[in-house]
CSV table of N, CA and C in Angstrom, one decimal:
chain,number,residue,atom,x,y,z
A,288,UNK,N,0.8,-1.2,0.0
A,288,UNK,CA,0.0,0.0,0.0
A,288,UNK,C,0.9,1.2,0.0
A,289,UNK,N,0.5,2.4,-0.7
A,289,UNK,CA,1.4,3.4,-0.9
A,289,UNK,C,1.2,4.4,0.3
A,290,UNK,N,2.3,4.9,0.4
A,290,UNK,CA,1.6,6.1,1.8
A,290,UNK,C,0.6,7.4,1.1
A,291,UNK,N,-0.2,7.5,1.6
A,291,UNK,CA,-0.6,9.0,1.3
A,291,UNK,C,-0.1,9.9,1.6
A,292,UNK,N,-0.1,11.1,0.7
A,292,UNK,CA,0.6,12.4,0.6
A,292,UNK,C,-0.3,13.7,0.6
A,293,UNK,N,0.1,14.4,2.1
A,293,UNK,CA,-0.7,15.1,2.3
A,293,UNK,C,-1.0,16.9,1.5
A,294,UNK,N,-0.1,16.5,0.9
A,294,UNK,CA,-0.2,18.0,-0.4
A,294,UNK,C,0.1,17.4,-1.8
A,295,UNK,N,-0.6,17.9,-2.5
A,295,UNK,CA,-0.2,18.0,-4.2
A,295,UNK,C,0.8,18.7,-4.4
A,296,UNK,N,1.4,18.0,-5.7
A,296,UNK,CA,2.8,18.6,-6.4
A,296,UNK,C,3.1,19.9,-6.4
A,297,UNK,N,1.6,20.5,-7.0
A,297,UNK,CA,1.6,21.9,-7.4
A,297,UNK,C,1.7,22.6,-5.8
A,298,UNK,N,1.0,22.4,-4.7
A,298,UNK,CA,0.9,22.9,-3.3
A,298,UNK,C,3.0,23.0,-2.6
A,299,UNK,N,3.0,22.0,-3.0
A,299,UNK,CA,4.7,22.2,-2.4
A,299,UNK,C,5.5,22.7,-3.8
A,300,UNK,N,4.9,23.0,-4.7
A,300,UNK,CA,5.6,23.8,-5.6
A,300,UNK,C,5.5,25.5,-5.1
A,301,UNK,N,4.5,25.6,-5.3
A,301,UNK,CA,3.8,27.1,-4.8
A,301,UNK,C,4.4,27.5,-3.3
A,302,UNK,N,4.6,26.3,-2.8
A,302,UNK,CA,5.0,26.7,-1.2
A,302,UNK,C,6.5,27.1,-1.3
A,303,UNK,N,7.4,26.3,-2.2
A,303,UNK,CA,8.9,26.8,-2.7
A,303,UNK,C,8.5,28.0,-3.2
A,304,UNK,N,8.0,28.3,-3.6
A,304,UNK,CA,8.1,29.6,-4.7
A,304,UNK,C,8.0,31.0,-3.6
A,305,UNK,N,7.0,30.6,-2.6
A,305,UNK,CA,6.6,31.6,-1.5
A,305,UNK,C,7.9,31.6,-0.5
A,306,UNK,N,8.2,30.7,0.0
A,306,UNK,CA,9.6,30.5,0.6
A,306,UNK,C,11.1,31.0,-0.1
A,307,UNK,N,11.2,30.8,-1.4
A,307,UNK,CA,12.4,31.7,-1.9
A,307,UNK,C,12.1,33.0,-1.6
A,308,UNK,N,10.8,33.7,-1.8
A,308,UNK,CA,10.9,35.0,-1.9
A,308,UNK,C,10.6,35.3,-0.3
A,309,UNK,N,11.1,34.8,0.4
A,309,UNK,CA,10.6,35.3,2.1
A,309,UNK,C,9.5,35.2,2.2
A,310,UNK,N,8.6,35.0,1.7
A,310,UNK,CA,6.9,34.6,2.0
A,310,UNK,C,6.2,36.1,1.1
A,311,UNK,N,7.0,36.7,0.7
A,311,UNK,CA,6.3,37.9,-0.4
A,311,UNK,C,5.6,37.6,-1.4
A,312,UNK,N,4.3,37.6,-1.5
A,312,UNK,CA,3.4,37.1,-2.5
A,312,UNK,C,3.8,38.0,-4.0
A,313,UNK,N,3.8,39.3,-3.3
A,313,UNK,CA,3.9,40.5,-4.7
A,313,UNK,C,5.3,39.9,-5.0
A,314,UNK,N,6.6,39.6,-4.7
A,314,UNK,CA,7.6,39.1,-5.5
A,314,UNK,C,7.3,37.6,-6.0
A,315,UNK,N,6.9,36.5,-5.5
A,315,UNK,CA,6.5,35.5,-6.0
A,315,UNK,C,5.9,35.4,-7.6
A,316,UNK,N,4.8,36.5,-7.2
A,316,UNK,CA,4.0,37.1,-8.8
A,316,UNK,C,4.7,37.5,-9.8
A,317,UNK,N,5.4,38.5,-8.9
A,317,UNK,CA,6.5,39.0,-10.4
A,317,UNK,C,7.5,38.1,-10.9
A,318,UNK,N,7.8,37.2,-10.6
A,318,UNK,CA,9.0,36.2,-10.7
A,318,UNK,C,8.6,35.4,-11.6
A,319,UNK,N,6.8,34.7,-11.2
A,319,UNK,CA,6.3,33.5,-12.3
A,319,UNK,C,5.2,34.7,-13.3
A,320,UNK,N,5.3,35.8,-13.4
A,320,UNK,CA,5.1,36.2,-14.5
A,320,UNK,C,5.9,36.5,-15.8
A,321,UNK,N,7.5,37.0,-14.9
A,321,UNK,CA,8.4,36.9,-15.8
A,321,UNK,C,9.2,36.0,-16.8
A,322,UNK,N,8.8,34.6,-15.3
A,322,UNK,CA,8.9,33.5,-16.2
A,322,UNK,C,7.7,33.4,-17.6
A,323,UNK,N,6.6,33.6,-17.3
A,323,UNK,CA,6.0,33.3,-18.7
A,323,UNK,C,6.0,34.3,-19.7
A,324,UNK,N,6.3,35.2,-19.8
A,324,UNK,CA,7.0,36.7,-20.6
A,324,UNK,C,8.1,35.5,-21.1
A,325,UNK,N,8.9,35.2,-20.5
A,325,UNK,CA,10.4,34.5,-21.1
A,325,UNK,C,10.0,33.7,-21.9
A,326,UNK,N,9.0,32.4,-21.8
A,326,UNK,CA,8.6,31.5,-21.7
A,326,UNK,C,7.9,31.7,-23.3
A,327,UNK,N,6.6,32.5,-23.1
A,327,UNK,CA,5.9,33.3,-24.0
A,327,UNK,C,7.0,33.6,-25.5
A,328,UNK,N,8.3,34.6,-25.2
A,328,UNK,CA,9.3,34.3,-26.3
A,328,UNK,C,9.9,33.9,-26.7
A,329,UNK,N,10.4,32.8,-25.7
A,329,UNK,CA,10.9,31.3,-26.4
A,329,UNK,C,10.1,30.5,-26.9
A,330,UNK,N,8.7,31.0,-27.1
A,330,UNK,CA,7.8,30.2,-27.7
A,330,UNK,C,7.9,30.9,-29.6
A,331,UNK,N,7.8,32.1,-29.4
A,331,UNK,CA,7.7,32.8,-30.7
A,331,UNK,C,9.2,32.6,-31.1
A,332,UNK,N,10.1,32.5,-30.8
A,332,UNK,CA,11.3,32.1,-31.1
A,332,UNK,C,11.6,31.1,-31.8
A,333,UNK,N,11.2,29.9,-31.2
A,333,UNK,CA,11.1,28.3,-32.1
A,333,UNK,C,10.3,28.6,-32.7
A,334,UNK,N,8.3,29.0,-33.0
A,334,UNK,CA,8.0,29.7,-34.0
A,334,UNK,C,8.7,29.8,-35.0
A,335,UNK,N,9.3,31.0,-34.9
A,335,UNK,CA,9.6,31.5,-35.8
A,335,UNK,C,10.9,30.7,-37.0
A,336,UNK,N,11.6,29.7,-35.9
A,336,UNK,CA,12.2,29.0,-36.6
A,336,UNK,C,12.1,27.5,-37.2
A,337,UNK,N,10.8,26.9,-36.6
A,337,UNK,CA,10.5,25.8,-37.4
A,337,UNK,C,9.8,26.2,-38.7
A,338,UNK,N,10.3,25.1,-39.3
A,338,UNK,CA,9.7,24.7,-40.9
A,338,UNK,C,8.3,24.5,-40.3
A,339,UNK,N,7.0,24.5,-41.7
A,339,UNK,CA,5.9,24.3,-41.6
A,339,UNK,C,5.7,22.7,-41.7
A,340,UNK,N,6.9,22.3,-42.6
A,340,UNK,CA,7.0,20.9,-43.0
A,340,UNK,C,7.3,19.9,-42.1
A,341,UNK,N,8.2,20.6,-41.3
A,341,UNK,CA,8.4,20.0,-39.7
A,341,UNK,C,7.4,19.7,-38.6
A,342,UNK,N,6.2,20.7,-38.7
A,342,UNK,CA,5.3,20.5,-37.7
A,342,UNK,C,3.9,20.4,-38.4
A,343,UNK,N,3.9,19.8,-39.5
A,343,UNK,CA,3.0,19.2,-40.5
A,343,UNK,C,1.9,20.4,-40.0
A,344,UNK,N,1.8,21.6,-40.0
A,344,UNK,CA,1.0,22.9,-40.1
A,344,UNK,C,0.7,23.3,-38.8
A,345,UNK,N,1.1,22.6,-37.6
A,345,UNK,CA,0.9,23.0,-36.3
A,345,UNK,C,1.7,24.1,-35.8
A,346,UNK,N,0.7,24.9,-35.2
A,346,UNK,CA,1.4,26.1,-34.7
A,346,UNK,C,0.9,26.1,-33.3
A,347,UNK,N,1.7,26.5,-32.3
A,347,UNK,CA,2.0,26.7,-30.7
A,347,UNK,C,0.7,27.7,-30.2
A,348,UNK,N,0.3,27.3,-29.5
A,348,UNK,CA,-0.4,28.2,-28.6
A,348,UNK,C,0.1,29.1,-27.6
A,349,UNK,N,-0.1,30.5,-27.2
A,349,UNK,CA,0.4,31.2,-26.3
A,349,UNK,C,-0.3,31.1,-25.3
A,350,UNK,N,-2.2,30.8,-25.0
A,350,UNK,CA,-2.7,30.6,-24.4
A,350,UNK,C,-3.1,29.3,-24.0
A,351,UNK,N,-3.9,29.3,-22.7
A,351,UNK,CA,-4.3,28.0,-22.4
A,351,UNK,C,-5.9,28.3,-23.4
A,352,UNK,N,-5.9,26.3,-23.8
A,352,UNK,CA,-7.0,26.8,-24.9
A,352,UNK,C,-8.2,25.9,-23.8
């Protein structure tokens, strides 16, 4: 039998993220917004560099759909 685990991945994720920044919510926010700003143009990046023939006409989403 497996032990149970009293938080989800994402909960002790979120809890690191609040803990790097001293428990500052407003820096936590700006940190994983920047990351998707980054994230966001490394997306238009590859974009911009794959063939159409490579990704048989699929193109990336920037949003959740």
């Amino acid at each position: 039998m497996k032990p149970q685990r009293s938080s989800k991945p994402a909960d002790r994720e979120l809890a690191e993220v609040v803990a790097y920044h001293q428990g500052d919510m407003e820096a936590a926010i700006g940190t994983l917004l920047e990351d998707i700003r980054h994230l966001r143009q490394q997306l238009a990046f590859a974009e911009g560099a794959m063939s159409r023939g490579i990704t048989r006409g699929w193109r990336p989403s920037y949003d959740r759909d």
